[in-house]
PDB file of C-alpha atoms and ligand atoms in Angstrom:
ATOM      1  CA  UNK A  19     112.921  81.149  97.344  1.00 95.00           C
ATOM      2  CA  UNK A  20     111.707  84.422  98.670  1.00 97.00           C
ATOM      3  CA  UNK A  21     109.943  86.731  96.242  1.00 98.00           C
ATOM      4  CA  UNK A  22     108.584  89.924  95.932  1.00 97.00           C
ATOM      5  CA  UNK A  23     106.478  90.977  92.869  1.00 98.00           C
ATOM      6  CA  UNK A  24     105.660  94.866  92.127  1.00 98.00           C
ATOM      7  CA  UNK A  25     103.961  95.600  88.871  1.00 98.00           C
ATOM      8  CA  UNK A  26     100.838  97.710  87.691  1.00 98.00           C
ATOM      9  CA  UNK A  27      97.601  96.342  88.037  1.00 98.00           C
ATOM     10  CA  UNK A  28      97.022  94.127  85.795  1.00 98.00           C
ATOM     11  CA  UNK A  29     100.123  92.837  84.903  1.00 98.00           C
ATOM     12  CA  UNK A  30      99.909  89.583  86.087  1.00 98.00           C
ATOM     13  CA  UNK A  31     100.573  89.486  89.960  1.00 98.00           C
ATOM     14  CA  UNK A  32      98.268  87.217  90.853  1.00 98.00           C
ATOM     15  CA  UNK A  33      98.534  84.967  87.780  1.00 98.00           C
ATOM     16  CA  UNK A  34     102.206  84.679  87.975  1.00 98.00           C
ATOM     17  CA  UNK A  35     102.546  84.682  91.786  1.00 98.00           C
ATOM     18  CA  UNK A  36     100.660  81.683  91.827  1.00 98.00           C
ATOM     19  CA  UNK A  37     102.488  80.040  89.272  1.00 98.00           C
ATOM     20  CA  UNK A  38     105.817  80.971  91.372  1.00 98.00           C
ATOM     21  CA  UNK A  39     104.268  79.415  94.813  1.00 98.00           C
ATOM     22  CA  UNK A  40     103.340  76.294  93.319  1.00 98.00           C
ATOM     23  CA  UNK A  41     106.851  75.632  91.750  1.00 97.00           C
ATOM     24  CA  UNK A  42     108.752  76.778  94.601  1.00 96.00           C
ATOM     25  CA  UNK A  43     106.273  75.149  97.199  1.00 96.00           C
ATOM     26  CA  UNK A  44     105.944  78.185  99.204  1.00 97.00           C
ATOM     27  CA  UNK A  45     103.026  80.550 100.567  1.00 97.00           C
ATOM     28  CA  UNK A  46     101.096  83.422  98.022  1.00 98.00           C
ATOM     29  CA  UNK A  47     100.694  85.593 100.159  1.00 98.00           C
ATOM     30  CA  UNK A  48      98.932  88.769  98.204  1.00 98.00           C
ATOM     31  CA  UNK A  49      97.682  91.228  99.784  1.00 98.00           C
ATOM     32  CA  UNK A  50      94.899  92.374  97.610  1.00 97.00           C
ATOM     33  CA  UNK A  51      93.218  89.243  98.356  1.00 97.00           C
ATOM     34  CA  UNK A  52      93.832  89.296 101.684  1.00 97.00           C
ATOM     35  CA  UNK A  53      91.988  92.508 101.972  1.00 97.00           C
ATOM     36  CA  UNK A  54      88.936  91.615  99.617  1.00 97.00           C
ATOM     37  CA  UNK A  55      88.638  88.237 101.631  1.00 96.00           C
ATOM     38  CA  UNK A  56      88.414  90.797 104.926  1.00 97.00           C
ATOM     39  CA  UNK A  57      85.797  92.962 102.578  1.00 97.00           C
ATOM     40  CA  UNK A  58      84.020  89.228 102.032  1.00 96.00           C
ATOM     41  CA  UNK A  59      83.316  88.249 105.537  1.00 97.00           C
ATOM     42  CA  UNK A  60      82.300  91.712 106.968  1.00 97.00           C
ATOM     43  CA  UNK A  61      85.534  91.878 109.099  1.00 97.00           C
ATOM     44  CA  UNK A  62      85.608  95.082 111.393  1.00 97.00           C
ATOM     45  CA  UNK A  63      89.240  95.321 109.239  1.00 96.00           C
ATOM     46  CA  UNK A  64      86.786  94.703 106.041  1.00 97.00           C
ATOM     47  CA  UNK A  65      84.571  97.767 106.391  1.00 97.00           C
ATOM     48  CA  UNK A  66      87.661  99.938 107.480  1.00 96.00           C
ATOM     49  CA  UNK A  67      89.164  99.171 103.903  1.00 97.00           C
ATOM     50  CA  UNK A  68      86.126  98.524 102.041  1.00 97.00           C
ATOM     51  CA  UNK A  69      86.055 102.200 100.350  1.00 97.00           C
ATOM     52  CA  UNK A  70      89.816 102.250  99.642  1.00 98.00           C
ATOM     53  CA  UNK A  71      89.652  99.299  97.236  1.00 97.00           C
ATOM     54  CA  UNK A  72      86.521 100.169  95.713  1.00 97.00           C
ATOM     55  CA  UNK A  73      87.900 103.684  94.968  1.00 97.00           C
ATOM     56  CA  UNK A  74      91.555 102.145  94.114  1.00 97.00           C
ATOM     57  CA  UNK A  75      93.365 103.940  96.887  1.00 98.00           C
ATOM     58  CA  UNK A  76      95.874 102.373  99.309  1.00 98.00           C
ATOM     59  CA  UNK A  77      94.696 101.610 102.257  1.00 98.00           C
ATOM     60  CA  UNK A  78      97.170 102.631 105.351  1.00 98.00           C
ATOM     61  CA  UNK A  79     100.245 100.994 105.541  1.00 98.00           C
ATOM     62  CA  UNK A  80     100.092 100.093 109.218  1.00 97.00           C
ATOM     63  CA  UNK A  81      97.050  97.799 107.722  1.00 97.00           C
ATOM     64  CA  UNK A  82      98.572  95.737 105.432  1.00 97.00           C
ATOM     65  CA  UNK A  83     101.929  95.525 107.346  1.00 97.00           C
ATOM     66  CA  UNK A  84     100.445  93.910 110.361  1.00 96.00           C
ATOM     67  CA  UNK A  85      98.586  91.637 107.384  1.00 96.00           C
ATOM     68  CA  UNK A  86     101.977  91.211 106.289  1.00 97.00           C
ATOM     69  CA  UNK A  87     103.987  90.746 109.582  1.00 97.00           C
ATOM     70  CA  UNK A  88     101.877  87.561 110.450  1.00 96.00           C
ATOM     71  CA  UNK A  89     101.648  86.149 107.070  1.00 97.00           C
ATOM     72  CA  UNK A  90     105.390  86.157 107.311  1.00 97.00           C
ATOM     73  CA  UNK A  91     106.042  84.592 110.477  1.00 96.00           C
ATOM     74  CA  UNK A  92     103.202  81.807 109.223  1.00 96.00           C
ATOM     75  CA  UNK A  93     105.412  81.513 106.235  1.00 96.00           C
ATOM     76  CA  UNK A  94     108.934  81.257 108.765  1.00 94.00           C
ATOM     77  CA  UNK A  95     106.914  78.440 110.494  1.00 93.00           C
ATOM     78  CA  UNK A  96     105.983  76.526 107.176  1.00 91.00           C
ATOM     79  CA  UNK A  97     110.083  76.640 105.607  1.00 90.00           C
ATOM     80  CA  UNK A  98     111.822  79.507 104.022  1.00 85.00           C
ATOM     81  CA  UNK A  99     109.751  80.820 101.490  1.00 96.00           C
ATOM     82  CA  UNK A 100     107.330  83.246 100.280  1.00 98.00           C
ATOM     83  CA  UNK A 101     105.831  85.007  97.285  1.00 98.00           C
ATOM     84  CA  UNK A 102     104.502  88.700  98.753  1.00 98.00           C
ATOM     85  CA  UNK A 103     102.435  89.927  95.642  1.00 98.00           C
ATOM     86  CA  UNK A 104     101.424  93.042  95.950  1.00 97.00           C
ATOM     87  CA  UNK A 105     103.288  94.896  98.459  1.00 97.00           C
ATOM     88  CA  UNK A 106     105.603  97.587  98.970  1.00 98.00           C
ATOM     89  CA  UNK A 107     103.377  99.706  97.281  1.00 98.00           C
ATOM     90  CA  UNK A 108     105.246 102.995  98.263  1.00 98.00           C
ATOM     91  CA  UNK A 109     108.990 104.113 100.227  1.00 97.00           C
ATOM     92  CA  UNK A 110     107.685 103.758 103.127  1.00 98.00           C
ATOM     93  CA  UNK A 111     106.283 100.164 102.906  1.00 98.00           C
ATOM     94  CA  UNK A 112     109.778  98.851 101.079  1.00 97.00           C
ATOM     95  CA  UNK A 113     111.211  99.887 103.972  1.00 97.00           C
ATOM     96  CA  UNK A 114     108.714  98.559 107.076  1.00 98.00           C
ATOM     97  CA  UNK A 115     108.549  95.253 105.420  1.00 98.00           C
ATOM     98  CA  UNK A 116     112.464  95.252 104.962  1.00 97.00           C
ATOM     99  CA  UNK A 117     112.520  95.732 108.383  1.00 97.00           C
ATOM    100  CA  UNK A 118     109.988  92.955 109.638  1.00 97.00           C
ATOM    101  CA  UNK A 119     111.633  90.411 106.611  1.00 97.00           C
ATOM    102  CA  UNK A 120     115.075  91.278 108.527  1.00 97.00           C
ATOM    103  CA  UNK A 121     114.026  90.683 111.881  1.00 96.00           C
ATOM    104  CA  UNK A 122     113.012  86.850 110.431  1.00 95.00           C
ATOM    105  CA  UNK A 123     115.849  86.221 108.797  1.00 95.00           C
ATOM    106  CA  UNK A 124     113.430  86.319 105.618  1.00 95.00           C
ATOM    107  CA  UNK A 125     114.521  88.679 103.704  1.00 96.00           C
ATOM    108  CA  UNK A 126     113.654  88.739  99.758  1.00 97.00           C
ATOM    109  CA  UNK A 127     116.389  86.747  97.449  1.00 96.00           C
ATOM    110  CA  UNK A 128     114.580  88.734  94.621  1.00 97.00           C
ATOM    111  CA  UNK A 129     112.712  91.827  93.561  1.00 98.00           C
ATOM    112  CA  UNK A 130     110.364  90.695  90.362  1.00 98.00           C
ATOM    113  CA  UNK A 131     109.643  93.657  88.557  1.00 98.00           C
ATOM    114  CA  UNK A 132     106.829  92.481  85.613  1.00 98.00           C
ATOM    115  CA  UNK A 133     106.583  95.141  82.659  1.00 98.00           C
ATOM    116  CA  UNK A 134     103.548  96.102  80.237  1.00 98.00           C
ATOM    117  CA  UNK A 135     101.703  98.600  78.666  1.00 98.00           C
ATOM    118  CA  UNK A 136      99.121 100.585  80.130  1.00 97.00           C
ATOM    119  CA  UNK A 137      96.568  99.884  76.984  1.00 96.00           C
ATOM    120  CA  UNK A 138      97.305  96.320  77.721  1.00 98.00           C
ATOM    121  CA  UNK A 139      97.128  96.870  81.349  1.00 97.00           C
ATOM    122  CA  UNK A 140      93.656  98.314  81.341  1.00 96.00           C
ATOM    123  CA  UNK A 141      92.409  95.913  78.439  1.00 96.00           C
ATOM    124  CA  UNK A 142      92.963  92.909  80.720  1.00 97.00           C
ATOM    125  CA  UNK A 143      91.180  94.357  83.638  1.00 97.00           C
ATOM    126  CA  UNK A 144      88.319  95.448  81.940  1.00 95.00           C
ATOM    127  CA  UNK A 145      87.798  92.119  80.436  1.00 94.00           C
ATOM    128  CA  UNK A 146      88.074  90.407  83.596  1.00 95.00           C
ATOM    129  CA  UNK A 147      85.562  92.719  84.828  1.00 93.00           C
ATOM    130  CA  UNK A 148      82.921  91.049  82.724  1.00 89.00           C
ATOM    131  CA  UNK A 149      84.050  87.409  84.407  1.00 92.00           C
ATOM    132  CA  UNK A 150      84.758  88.404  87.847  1.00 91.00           C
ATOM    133  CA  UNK A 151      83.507  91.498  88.478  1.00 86.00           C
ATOM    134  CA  UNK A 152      85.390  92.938  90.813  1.00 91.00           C
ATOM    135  CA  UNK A 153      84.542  96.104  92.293  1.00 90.00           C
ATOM    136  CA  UNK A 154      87.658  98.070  91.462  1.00 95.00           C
ATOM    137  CA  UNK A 155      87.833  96.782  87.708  1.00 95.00           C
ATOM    138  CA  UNK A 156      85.799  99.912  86.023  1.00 94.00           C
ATOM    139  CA  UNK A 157      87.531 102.002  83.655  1.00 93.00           C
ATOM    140  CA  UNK A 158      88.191 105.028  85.978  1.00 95.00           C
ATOM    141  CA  UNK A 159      89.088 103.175  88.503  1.00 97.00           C
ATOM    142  CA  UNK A 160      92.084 100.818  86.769  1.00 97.00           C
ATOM    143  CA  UNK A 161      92.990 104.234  85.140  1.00 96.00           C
ATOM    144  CA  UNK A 162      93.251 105.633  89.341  1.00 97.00           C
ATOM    145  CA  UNK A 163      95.246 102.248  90.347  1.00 98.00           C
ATOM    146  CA  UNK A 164      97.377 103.118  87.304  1.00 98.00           C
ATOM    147  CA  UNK A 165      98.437 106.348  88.117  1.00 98.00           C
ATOM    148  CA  UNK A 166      99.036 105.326  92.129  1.00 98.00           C
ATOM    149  CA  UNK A 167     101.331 102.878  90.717  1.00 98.00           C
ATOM    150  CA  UNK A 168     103.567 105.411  88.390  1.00 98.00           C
ATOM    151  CA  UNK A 169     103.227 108.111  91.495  1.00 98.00           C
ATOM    152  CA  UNK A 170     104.023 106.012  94.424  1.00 98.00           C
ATOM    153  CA  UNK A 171     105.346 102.519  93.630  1.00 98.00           C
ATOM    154  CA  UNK A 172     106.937 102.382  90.195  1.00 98.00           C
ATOM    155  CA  UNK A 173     109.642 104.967  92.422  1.00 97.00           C
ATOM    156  CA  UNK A 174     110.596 102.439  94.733  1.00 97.00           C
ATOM    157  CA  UNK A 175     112.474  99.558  91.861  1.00 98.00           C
ATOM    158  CA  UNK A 176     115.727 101.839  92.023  1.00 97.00           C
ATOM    159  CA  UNK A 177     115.806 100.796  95.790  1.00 96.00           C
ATOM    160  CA  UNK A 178     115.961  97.049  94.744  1.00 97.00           C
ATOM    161  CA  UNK A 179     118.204  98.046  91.817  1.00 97.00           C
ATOM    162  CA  UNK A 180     120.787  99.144  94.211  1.00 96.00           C
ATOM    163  CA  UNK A 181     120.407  96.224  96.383  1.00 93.00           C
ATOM    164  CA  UNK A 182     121.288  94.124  93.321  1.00 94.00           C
ATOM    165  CA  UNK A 183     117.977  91.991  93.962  1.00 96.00           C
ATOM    166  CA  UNK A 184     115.791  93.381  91.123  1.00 97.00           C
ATOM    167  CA  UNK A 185     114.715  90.979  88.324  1.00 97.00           C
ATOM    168  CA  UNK A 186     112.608  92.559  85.301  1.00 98.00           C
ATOM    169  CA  UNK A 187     110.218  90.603  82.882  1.00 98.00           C
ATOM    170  CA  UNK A 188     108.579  91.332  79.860  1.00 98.00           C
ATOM    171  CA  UNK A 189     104.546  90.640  81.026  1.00 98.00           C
ATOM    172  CA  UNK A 190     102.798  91.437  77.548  1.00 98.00           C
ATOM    173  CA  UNK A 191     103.384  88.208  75.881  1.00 98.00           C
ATOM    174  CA  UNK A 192     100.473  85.304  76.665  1.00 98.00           C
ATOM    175  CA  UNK A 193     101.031  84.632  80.695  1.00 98.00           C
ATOM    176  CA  UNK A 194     102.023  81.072  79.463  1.00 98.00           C
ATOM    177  CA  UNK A 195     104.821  82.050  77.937  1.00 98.00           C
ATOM    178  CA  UNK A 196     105.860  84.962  80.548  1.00 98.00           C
ATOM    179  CA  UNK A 197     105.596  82.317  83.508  1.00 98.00           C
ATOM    180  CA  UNK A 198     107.545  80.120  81.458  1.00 98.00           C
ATOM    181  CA  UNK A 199     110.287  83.198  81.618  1.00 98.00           C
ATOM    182  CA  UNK A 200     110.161  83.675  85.033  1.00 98.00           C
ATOM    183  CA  UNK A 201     110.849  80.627  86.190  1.00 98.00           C
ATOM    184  CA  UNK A 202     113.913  80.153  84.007  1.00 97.00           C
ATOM    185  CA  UNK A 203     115.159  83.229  85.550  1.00 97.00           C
ATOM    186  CA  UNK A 204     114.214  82.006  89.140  1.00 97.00           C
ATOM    187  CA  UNK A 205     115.854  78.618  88.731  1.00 96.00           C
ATOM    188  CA  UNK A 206     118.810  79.536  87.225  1.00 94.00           C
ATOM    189  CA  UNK A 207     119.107  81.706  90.905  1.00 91.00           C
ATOM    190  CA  UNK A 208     118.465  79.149  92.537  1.00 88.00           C
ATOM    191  CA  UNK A 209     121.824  77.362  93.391  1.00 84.00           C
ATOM    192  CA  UNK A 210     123.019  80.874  94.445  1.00 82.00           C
ATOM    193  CA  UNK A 211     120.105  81.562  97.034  1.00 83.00           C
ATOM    194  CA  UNK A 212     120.038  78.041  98.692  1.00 76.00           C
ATOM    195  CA  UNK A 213     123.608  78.389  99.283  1.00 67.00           C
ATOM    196  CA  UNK A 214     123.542  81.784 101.002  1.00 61.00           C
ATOM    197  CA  UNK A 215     122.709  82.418 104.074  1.00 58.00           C
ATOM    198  CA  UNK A 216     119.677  84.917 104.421  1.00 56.00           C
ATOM    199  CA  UNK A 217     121.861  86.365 107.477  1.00 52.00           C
ATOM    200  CA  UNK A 218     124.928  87.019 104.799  1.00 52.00           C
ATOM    201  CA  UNK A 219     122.943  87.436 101.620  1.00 50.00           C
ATOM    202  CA  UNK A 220     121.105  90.387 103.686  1.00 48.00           C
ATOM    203  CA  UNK A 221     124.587  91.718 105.024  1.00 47.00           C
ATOM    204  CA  UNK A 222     125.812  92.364 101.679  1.00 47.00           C
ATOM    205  CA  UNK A 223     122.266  94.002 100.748  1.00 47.00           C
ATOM    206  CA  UNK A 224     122.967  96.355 103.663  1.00 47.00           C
ATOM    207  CA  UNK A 225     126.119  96.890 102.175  1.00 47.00           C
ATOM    208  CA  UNK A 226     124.936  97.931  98.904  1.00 44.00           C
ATOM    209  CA  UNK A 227     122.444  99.801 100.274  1.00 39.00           C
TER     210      UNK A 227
HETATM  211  P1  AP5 B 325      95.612  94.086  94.213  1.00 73.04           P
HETATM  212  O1  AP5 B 325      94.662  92.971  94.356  1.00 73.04           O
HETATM  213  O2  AP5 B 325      97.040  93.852  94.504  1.00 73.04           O
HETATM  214  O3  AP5 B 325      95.349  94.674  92.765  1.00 73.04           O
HETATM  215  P2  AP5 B 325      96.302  95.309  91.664  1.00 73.04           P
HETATM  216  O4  AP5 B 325      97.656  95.680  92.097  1.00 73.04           O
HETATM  217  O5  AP5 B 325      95.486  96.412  91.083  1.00 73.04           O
HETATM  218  O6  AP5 B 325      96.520  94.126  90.689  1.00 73.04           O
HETATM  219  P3  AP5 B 325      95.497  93.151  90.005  1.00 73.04           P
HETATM  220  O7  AP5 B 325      95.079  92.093  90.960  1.00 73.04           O
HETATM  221  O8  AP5 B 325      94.387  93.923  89.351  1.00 73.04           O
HETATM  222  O9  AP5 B 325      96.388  92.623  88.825  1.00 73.04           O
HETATM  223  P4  AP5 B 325      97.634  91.618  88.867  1.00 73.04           P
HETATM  224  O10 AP5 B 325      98.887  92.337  88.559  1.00 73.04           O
HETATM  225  O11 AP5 B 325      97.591  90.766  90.094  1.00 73.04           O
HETATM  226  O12 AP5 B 325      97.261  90.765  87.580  1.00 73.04           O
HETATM  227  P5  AP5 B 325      96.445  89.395  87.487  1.00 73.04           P
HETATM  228  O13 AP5 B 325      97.378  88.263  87.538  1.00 73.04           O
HETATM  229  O14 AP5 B 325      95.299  89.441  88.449  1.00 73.04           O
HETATM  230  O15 AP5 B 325      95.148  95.306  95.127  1.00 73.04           O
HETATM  231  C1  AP5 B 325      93.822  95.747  95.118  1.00 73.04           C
HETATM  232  C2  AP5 B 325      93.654  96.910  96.084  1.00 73.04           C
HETATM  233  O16 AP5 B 325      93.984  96.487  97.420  1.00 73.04           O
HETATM  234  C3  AP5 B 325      94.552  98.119  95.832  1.00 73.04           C
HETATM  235  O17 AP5 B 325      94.024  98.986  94.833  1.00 73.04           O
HETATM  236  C4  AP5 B 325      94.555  98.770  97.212  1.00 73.04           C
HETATM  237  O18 AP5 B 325      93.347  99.429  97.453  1.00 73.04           O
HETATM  238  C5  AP5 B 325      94.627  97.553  98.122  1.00 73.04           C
HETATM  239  N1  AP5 B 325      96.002  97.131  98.432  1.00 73.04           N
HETATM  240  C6  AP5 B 325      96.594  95.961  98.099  1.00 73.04           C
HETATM  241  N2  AP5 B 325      97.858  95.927  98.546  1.00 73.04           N
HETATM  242  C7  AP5 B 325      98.080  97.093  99.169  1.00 73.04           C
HETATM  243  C8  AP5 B 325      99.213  97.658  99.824  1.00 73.04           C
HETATM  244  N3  AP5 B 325     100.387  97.020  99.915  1.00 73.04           N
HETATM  245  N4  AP5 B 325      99.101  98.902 100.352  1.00 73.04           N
HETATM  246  C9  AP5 B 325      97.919  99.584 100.281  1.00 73.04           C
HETATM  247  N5  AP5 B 325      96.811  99.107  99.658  1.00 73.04           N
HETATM  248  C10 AP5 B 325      96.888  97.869  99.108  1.00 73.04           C
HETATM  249  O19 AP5 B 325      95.914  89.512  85.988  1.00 73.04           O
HETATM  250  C11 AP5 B 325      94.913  90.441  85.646  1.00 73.04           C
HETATM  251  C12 AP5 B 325      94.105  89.857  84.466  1.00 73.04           C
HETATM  252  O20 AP5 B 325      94.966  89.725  83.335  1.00 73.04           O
HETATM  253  C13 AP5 B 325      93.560  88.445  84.757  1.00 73.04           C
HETATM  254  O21 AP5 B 325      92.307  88.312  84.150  1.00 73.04           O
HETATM  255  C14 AP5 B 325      94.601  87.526  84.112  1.00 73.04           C
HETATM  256  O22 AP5 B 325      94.046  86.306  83.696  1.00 73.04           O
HETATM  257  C15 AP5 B 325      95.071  88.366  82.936  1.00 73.04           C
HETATM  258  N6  AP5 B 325      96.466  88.143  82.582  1.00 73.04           N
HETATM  259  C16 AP5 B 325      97.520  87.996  83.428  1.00 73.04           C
HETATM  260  N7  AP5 B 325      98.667  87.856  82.730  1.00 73.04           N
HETATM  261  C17 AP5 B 325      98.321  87.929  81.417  1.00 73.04           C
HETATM  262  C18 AP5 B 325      99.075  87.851  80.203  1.00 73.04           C
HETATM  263  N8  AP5 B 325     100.405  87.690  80.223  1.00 73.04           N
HETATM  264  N9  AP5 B 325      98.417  87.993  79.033  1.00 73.04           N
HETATM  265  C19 AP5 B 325      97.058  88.171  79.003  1.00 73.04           C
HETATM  266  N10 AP5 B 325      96.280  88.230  80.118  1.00 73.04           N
HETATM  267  C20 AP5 B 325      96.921  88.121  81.313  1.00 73.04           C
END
């Protein structure tokens, strides 16, 4: 199963693309915390993005695609799978990492689009502020992230739409409950991706596309 999530912060990326990893037995492979983990250990990469997170910007695409490119070709090497939480983030990144997922014979069997409201949205992140304290959970920051996502990314589900791989959930009821959704949805595609061919299944995506 090869899955890409794109939601607003908040909305349970993390949470749920977790959940998805460990059922399907495949890598998580979410870029936020690849970055922060870079921001941990004082990586030369690390203080490059540093300021971007804490400010909620993107950082530059050509970073997080080469993050992207290798955590692919470890996930090629390990079986078939992946779950890529938190990128594309804009046009231009839904297209490079079509592009590299191509060239793998990896492409995504689904686009999961999770859905909530943005009182919701910033409720959860300010709460988890006070357990984990992350550096971009302040109010004017989620409310920043927020508006990135509407601008830049919330644009780019009508180019899964078309390729017929888009898959929207309902993410305000407990995470439970929406997990418990997902994977219904996931399994029931299951017989359908094992028995295609990522070579045909990403022909007819061209096609449609
Ligand atoms: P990233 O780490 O991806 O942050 P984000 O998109 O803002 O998302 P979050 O991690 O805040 O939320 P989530 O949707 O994963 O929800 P979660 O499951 O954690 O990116 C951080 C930064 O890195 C970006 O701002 C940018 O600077 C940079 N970056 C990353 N990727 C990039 C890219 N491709 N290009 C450029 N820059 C990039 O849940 C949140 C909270 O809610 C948790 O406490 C959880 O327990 C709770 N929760 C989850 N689900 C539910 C539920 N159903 N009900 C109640 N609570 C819930």
């Amino acid at each position: 199963m090869r899955v890409l999530m794109i939601a607003p912060p908040g909305a349970g990326k993390g949470t749920q693309g977790a959940l998805i990893a460990a059922h399907f037995k495949v890598p998580h492979i979410a870029t936020g915390d690849l970055l922060r983990a870079h921001v941990a250990r004082h990586t030369h990469l690390g203080q490059a993005v540093k300021q971007y997170l804490e400010r909620g910007e993107l950082v530059p695409d050509e970073i997080v695609l080469d993050m992207v490119r290798l955590a692919v070709i470890a996930a090629k090497d390990a079986g078939q799978g992946y779950v890529l939480d938190g990128i594309p983030r804009n046009m231009a990144q839904a297209r490079a990492t079509y592009t590299i997922v191509h060239e793998l014979g990896m492409t995504a069997n689904v686009a999961l689009h999770l859905i909530a409201e943005d009182q919701e949205l910033v409720r959860r992140l300010v709460a988890r502020a006070s357990l984990e304290g992350r550096a971009d959970d302040t109010e004017s920051v989620i409310r920043r992230r927020l508006t990135l996502y509407k601008e830049v990314t919330h644009p780019i589900l009508a180019w899964y739409a078309e390729r017929g791989i888009l898959l929207s959930v309902d993410a305000m009821p407990p995470a439970e409950q929406v997990g418990q959704e997902i994977l219904g949805a996931l399994e029931a595609m299951r017989p359908l991706v094992d028995g295609v061919p990522d070579r045909l299944s990403s022909l007819s995506a061209q096609r449609r596309s």
